[in-house]
PDB file of N, CA and C in Angstrom:
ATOM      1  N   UNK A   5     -52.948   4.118  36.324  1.00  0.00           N
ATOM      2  CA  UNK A   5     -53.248   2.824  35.730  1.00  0.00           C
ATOM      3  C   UNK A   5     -54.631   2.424  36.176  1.00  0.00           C
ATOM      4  N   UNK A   6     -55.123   2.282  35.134  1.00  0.00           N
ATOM      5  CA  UNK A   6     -56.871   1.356  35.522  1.00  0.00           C
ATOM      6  C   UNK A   6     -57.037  -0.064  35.970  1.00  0.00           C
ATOM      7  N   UNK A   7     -57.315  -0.531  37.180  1.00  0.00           N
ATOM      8  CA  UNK A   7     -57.532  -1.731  37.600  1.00  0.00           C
ATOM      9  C   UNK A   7     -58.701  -2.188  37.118  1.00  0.00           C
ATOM     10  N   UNK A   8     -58.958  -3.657  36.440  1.00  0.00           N
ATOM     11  CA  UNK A   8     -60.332  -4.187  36.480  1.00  0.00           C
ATOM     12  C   UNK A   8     -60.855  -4.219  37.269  1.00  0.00           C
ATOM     13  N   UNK A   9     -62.185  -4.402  37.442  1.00  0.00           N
ATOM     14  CA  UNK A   9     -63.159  -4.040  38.162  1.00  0.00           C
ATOM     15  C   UNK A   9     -64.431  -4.928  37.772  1.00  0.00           C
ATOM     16  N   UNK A  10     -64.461  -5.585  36.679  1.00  0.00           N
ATOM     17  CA  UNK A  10     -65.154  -6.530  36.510  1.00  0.00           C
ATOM     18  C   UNK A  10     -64.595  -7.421  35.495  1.00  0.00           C
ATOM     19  N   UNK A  11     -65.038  -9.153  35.463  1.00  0.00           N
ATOM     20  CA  UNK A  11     -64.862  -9.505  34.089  1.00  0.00           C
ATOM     21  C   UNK A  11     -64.805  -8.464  32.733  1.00  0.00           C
ATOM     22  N   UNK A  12     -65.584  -8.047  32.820  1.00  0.00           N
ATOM     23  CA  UNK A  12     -65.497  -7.124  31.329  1.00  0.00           C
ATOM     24  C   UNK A  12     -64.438  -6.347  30.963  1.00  0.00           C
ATOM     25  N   UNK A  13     -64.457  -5.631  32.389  1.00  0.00           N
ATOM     26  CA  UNK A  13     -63.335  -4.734  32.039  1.00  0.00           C
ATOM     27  C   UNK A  13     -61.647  -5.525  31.822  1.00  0.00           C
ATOM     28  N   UNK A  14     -61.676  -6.778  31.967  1.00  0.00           N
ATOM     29  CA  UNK A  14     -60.194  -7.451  31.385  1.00  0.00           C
ATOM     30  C   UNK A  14     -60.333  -7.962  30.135  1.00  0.00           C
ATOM     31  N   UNK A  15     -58.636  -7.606  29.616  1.00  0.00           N
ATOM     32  CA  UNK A  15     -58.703  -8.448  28.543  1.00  0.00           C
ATOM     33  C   UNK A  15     -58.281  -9.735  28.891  1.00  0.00           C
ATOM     34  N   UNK A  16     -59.494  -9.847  27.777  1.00  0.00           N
ATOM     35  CA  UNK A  16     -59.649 -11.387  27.149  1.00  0.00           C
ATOM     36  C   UNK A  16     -58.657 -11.506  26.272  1.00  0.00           C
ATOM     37  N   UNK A  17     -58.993 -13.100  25.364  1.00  0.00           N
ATOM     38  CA  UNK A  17     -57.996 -13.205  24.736  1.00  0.00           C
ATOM     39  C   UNK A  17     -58.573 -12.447  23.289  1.00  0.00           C
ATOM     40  N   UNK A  18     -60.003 -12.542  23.296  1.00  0.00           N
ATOM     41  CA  UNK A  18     -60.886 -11.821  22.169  1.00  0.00           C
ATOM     42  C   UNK A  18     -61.110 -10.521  22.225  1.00  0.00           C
ATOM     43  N   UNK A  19     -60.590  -9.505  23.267  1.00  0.00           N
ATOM     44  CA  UNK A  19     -60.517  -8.176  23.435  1.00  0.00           C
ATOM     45  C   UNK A  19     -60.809  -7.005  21.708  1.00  0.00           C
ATOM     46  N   UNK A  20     -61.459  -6.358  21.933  1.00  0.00           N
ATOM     47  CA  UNK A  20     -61.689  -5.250  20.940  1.00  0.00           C
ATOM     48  C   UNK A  20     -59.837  -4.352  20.521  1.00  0.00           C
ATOM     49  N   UNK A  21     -59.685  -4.240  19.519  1.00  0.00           N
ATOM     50  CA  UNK A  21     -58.611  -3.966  19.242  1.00  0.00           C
ATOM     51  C   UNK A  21     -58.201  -2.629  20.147  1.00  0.00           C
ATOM     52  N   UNK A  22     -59.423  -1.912  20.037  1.00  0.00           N
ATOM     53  CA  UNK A  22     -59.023  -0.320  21.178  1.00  0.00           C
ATOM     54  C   UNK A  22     -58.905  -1.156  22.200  1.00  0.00           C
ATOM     55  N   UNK A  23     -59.666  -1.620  23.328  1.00  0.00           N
ATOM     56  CA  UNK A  23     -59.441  -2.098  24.134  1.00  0.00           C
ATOM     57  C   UNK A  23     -57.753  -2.574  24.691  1.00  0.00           C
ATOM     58  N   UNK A  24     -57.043  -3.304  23.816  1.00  0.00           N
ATOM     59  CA  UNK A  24     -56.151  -3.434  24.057  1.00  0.00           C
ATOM     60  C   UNK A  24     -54.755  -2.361  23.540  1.00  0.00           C
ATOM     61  N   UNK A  25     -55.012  -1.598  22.381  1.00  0.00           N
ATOM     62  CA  UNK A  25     -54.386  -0.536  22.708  1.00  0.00           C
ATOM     63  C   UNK A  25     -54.130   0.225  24.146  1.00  0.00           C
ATOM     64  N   UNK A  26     -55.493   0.679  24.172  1.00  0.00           N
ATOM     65  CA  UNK A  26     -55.807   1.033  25.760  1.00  0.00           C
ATOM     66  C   UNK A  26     -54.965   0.761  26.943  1.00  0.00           C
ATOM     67  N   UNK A  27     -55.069  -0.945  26.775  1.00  0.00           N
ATOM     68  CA  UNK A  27     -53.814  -1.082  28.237  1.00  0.00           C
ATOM     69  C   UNK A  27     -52.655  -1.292  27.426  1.00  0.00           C
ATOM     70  N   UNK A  28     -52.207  -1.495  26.776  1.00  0.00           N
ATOM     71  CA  UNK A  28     -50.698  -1.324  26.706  1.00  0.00           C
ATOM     72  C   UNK A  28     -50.391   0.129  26.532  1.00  0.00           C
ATOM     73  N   UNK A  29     -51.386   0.918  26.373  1.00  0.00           N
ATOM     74  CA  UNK A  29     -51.052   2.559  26.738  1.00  0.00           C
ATOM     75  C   UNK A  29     -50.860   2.985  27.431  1.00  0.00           C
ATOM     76  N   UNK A  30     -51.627   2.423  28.596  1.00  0.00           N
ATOM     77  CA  UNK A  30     -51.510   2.361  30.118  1.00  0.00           C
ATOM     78  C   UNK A  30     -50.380   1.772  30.561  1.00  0.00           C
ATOM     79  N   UNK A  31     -49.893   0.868  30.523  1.00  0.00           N
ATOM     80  CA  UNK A  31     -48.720  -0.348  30.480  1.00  0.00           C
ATOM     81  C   UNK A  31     -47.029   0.193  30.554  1.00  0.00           C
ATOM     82  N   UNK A  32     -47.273   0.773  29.015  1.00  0.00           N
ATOM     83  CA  UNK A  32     -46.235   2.227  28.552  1.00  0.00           C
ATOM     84  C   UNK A  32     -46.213   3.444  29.351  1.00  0.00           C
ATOM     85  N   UNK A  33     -47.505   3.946  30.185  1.00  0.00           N
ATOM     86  CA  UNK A  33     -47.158   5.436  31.006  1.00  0.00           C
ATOM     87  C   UNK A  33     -46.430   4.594  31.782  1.00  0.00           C
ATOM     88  N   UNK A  34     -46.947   3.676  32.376  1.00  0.00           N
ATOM     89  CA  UNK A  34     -46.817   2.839  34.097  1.00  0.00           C
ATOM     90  C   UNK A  34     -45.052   2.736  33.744  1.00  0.00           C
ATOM     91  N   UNK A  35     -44.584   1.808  32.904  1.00  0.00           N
ATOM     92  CA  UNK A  35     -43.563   1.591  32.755  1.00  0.00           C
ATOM     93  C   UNK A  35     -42.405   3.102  32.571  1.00  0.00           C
ATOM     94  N   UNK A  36     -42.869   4.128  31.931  1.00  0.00           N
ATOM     95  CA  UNK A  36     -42.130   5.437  32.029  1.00  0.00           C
ATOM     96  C   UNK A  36     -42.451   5.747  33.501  1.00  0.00           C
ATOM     97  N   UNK A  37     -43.317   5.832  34.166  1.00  0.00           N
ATOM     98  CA  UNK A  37     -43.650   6.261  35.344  1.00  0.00           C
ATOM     99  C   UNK A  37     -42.490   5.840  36.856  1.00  0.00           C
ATOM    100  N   UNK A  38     -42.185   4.503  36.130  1.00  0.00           N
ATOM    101  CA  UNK A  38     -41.406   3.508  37.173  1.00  0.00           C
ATOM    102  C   UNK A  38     -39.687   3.641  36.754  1.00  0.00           C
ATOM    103  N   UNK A  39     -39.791   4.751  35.807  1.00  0.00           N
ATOM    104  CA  UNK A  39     -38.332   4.861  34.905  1.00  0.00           C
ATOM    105  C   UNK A  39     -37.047   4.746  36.022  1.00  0.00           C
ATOM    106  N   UNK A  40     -37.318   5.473  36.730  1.00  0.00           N
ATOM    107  CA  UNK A  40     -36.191   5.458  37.764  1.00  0.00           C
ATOM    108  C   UNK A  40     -36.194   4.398  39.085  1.00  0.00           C
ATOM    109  N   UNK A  41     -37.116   3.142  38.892  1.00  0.00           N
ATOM    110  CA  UNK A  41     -37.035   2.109  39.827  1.00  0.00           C
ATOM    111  C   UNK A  41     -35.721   1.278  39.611  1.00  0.00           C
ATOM    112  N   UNK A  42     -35.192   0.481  40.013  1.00  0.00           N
ATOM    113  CA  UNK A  42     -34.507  -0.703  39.855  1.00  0.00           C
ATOM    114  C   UNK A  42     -35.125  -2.056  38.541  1.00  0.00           C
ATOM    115  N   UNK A  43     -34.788  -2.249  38.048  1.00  0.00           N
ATOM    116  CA  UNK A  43     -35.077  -3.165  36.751  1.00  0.00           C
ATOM    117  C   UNK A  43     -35.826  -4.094  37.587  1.00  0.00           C
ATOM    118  N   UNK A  44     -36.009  -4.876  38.412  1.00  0.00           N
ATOM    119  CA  UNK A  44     -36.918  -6.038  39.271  1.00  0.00           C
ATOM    120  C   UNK A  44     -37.781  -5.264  39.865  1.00  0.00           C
ATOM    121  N   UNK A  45     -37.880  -4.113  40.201  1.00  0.00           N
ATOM    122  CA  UNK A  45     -39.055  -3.631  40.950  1.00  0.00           C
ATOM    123  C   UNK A  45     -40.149  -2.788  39.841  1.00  0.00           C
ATOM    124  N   UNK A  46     -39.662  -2.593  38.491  1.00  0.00           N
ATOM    125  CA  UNK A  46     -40.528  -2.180  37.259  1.00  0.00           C
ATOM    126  C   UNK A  46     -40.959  -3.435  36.998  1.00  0.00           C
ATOM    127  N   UNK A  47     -40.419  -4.784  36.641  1.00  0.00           N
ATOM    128  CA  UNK A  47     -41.115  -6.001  36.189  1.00  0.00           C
ATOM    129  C   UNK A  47     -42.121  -6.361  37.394  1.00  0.00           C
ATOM    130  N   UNK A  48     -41.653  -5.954  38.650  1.00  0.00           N
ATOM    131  CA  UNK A  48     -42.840  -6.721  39.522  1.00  0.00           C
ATOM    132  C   UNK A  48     -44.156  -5.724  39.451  1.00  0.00           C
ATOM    133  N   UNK A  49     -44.064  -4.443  39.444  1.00  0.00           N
ATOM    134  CA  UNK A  49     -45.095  -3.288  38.757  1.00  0.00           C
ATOM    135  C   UNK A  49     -45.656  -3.852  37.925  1.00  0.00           C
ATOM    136  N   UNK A  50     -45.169  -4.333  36.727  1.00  0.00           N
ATOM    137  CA  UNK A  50     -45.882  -4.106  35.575  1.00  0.00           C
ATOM    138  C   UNK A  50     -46.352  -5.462  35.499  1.00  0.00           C
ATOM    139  N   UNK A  51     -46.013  -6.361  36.107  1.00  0.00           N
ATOM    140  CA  UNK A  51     -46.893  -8.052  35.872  1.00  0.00           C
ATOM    141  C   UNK A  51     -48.127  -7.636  37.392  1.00  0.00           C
ATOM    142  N   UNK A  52     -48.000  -6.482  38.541  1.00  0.00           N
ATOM    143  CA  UNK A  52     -49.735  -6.824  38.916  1.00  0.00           C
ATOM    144  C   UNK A  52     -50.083  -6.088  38.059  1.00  0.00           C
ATOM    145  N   UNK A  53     -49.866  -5.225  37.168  1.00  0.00           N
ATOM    146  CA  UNK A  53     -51.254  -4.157  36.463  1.00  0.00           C
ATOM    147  C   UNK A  53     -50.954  -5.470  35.189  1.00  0.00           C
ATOM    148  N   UNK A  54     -50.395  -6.012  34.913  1.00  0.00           N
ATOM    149  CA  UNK A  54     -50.686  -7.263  33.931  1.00  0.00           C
ATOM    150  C   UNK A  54     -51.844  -7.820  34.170  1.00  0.00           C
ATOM    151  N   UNK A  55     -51.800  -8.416  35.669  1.00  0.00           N
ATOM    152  CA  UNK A  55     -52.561  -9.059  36.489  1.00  0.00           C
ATOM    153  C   UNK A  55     -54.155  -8.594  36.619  1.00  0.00           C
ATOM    154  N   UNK A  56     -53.457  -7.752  37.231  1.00  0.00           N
ATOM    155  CA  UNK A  56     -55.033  -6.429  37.477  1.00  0.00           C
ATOM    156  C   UNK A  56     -55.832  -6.436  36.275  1.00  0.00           C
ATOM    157  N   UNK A  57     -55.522  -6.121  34.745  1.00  0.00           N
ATOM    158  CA  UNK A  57     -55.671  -5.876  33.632  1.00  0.00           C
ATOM    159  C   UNK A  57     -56.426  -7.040  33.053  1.00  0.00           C
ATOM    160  N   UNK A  58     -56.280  -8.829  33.494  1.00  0.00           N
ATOM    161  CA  UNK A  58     -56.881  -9.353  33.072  1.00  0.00           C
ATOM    162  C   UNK A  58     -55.802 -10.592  32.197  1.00  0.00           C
ATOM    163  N   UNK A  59     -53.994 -10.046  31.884  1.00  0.00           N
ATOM    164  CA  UNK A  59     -53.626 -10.511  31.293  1.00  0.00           C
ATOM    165  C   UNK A  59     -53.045 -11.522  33.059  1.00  0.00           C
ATOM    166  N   UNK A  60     -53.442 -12.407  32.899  1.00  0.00           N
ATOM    167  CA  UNK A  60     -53.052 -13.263  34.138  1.00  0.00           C
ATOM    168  C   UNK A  60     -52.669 -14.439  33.564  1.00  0.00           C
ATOM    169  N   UNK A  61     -51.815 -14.888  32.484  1.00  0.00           N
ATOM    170  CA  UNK A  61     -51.425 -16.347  32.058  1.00  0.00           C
ATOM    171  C   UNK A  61     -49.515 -16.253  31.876  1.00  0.00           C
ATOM    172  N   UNK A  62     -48.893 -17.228  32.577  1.00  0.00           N
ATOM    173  CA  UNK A  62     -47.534 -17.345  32.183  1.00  0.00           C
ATOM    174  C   UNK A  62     -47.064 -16.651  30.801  1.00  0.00           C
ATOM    175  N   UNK A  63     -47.758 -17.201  30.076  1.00  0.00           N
ATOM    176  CA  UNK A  63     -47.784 -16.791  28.629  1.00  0.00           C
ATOM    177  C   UNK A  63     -48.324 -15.459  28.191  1.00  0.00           C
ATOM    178  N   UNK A  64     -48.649 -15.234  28.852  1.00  0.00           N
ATOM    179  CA  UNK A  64     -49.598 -13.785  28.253  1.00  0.00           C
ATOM    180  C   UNK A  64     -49.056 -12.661  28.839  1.00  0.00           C
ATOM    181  N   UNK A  65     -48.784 -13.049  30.254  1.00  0.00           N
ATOM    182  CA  UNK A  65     -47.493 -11.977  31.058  1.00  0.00           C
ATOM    183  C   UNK A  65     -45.826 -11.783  30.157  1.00  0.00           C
ATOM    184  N   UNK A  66     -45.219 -13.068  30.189  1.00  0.00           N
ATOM    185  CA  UNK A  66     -44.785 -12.889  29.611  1.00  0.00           C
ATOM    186  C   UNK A  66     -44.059 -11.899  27.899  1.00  0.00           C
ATOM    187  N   UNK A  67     -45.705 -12.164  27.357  1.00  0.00           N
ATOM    188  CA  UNK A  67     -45.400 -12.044  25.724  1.00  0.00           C
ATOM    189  C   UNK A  67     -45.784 -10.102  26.201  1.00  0.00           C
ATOM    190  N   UNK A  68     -46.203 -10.085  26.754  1.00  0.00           N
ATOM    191  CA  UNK A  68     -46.760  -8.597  26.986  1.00  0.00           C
ATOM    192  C   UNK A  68     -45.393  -7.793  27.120  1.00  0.00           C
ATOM    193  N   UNK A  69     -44.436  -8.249  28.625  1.00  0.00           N
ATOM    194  CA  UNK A  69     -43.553  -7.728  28.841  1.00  0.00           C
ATOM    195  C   UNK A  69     -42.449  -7.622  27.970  1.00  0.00           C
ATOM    196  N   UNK A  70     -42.356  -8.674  27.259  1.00  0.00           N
ATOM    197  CA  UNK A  70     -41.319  -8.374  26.215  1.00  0.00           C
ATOM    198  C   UNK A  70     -41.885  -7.823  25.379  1.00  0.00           C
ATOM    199  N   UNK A  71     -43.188  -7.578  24.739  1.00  0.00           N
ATOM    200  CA  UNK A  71     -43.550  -6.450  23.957  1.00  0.00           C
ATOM    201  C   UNK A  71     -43.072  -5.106  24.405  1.00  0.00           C
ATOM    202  N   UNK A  72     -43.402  -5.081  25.899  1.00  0.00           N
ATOM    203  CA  UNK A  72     -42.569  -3.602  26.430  1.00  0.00           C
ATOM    204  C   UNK A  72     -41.316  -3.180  26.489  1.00  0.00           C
ATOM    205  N   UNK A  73     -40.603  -4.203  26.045  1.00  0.00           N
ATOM    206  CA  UNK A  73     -39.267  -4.144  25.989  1.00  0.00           C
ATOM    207  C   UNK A  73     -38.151  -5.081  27.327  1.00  0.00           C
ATOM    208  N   UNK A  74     -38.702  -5.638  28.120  1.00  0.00           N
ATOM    209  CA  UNK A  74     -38.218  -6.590  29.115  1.00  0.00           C
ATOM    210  C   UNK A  74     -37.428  -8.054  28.470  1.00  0.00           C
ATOM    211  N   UNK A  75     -36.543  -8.326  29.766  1.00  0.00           N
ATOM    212  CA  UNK A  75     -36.306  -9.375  29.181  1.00  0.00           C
ATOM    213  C   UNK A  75     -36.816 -11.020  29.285  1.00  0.00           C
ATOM    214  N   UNK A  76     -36.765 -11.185  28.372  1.00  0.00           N
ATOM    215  CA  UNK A  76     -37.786 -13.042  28.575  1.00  0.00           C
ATOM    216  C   UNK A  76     -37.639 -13.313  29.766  1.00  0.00           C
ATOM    217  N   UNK A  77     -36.515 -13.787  30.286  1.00  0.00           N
ATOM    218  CA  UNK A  77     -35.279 -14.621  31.394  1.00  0.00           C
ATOM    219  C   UNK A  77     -35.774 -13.766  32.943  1.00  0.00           C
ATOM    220  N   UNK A  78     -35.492 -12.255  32.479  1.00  0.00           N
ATOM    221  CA  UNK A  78     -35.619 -11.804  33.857  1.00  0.00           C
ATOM    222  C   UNK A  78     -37.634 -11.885  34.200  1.00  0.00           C
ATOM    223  N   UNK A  79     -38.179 -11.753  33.382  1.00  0.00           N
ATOM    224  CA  UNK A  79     -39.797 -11.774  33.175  1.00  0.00           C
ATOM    225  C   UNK A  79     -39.874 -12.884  34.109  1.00  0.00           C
ATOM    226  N   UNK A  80     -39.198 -14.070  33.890  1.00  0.00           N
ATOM    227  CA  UNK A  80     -40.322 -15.405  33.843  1.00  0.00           C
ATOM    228  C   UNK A  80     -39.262 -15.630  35.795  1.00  0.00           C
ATOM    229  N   UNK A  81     -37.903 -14.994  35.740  1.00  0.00           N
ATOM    230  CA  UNK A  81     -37.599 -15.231  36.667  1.00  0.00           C
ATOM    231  C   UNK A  81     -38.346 -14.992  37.989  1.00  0.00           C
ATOM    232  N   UNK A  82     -38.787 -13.374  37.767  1.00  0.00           N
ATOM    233  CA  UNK A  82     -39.225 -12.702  38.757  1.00  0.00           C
ATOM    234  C   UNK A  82     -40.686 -13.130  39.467  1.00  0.00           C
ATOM    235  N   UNK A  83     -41.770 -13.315  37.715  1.00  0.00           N
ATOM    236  CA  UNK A  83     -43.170 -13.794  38.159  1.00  0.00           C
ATOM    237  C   UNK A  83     -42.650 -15.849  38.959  1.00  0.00           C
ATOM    238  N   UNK A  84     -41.951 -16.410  38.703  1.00  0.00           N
ATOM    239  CA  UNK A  84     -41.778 -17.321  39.981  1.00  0.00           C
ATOM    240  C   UNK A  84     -41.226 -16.783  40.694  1.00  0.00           C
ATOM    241  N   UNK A  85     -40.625 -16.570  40.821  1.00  0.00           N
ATOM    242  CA  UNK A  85     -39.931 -15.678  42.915  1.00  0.00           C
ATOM    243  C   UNK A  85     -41.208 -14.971  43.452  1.00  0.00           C
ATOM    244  N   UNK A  86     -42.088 -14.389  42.546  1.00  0.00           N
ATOM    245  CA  UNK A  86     -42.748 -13.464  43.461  1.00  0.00           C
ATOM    246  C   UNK A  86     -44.277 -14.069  43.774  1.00  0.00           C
ATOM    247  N   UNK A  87     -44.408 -15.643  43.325  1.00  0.00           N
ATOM    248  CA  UNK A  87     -45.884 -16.443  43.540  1.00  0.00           C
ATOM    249  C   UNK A  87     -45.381 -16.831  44.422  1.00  0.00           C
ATOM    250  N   UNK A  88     -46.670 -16.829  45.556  1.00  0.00           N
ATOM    251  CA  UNK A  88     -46.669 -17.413  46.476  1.00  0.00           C
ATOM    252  C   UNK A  88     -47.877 -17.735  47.490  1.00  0.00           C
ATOM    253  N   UNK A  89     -48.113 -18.288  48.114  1.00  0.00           N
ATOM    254  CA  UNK A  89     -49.335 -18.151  49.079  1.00  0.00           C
ATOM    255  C   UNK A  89     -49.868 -17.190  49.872  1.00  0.00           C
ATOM    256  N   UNK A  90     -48.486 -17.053  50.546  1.00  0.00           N
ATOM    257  CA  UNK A  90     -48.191 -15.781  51.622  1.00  0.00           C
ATOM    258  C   UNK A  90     -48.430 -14.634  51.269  1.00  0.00           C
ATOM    259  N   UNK A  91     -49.553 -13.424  51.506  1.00  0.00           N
ATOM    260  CA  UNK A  91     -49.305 -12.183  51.141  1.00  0.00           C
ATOM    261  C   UNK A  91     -48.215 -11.645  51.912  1.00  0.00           C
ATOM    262  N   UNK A  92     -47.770 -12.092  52.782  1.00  0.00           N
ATOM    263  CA  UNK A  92     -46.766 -11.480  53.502  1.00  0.00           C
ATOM    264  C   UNK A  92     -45.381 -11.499  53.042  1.00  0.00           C
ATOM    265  N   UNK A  93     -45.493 -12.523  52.005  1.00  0.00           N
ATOM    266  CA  UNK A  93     -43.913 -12.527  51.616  1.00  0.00           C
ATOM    267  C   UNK A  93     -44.096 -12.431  49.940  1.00  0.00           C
ATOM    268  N   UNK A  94     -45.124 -13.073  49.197  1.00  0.00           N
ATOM    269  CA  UNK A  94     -45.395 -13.409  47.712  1.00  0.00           C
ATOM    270  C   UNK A  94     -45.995 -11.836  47.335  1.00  0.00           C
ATOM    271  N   UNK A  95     -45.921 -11.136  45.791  1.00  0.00           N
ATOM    272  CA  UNK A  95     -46.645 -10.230  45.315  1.00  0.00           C
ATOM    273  C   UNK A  95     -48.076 -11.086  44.732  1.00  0.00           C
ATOM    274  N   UNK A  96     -48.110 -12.221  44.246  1.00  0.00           N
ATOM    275  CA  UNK A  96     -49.254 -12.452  43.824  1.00  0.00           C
ATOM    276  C   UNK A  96     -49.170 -14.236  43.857  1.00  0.00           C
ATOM    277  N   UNK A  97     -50.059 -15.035  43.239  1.00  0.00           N
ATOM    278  CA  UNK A  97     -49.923 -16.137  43.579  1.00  0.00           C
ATOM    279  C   UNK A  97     -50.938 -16.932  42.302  1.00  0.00           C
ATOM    280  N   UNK A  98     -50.491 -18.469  41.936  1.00  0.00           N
ATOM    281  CA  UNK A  98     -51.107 -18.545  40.521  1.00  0.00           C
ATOM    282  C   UNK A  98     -51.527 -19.963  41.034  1.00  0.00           C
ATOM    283  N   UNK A  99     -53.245 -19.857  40.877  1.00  0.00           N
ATOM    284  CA  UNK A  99     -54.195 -21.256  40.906  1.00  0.00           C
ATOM    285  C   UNK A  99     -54.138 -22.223  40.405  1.00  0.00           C
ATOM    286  N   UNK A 100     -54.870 -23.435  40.574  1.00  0.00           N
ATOM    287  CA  UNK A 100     -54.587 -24.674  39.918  1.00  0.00           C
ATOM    288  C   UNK A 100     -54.540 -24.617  38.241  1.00  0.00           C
ATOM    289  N   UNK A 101     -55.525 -23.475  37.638  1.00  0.00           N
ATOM    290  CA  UNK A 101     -55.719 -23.362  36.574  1.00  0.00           C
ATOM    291  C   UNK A 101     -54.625 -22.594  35.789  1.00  0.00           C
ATOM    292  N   UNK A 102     -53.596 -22.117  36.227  1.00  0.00           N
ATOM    293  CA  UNK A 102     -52.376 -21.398  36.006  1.00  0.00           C
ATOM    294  C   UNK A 102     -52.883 -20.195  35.536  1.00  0.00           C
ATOM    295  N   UNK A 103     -53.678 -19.924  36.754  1.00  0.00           N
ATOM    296  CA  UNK A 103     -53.852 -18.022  36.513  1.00  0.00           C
ATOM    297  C   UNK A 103     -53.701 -17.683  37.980  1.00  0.00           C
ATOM    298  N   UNK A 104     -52.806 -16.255  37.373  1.00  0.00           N
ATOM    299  CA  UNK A 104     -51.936 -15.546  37.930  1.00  0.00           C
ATOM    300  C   UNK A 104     -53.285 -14.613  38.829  1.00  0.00           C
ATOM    301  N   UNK A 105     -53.187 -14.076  40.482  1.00  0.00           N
ATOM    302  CA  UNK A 105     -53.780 -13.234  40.943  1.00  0.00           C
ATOM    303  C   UNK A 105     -52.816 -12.346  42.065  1.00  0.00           C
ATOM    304  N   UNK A 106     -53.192 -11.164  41.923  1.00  0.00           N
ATOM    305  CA  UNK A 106     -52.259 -10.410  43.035  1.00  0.00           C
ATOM    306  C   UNK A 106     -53.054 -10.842  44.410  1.00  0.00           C
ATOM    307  N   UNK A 107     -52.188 -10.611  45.471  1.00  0.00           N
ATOM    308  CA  UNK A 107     -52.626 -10.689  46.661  1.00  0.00           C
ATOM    309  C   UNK A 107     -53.564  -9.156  46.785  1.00  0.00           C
ATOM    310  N   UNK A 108     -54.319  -9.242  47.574  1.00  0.00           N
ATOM    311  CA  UNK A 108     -54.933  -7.602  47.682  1.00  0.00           C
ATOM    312  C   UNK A 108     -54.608  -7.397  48.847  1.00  0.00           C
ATOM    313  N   UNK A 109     -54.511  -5.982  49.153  1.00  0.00           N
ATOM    314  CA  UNK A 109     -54.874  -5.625  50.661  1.00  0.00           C
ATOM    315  C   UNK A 109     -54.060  -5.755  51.541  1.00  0.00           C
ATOM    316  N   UNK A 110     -52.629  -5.639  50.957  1.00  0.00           N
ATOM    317  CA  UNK A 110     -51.302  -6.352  51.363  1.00  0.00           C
ATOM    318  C   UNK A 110     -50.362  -5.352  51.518  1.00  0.00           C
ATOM    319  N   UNK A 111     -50.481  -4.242  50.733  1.00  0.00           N
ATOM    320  CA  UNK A 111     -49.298  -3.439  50.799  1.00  0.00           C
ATOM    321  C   UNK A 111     -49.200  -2.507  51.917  1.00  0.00           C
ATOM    322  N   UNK A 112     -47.338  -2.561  52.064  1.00  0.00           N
ATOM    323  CA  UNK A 112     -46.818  -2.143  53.387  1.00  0.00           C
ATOM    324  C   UNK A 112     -47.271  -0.047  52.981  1.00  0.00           C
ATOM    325  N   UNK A 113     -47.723   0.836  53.904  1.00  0.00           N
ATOM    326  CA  UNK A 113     -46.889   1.382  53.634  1.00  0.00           C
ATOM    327  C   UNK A 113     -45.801   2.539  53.868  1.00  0.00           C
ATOM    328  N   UNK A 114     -45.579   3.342  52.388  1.00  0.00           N
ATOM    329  CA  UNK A 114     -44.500   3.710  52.397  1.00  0.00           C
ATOM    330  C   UNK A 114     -44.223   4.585  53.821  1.00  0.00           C
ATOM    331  N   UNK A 115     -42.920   4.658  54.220  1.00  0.00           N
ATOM    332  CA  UNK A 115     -42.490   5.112  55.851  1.00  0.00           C
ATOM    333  C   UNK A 115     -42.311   7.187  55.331  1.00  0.00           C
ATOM    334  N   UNK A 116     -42.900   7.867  56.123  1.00  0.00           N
ATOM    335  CA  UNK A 116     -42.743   9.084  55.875  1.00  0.00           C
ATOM    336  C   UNK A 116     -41.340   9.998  56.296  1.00  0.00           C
TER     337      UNK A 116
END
């Protein structure tokens, strides 16, 4: 999955039509990729590369994931449980302006 890396590289809401093919192509491996996770740990995957990607609005996370096939209910459940301040406890956390950002620089990891 490709992380932004600059304004440019996210979509906007005016994005070039490839452009957004592009990440929901990406979106679709990520989501086959995570096939064998638990159903809450693929939605929390796929809303930071949402995130990452540029799509950072309640609404825009949302409409994405149920494009992928998710459900509304569990979508909107998970992105509140998982905002928070704390990188220590929150996956990402959403500003006064109601945009969504992952915490960086946070992840545990995996035990060998």
């Amino acid at each position: 999955m490709t992380t932004a890396t600059s304004p440019t590289d996210q979509l906007g809401r005016n994005a070039a039509p490839e452009q957004v093919s592009r990440i929901f192509k990406e979106l679709r491996e990520l989501k086959v990729a995570c096939r064998r996770a638990d159903a809450h740990s693929r939605v929390i995957v796929l809303i930071q590369a949402c995130i990452d990607n540029g799509i950072n609005t309640r609404g825009r996370i949302r409409g994405t994931l149920i494009k992928l096939g998710f459900n509304e209910d569990h979508v909107v459940i998970v992105l509140n449980a998982c905002a928070g301040p704390n990188p220590d406890v929150y996956h990402w956390y959403r500003d006064e302006a109601g945009v969504y950002h992952n915490h960086v620089g946070t992840a545990v990891p995996a035990a060998a």
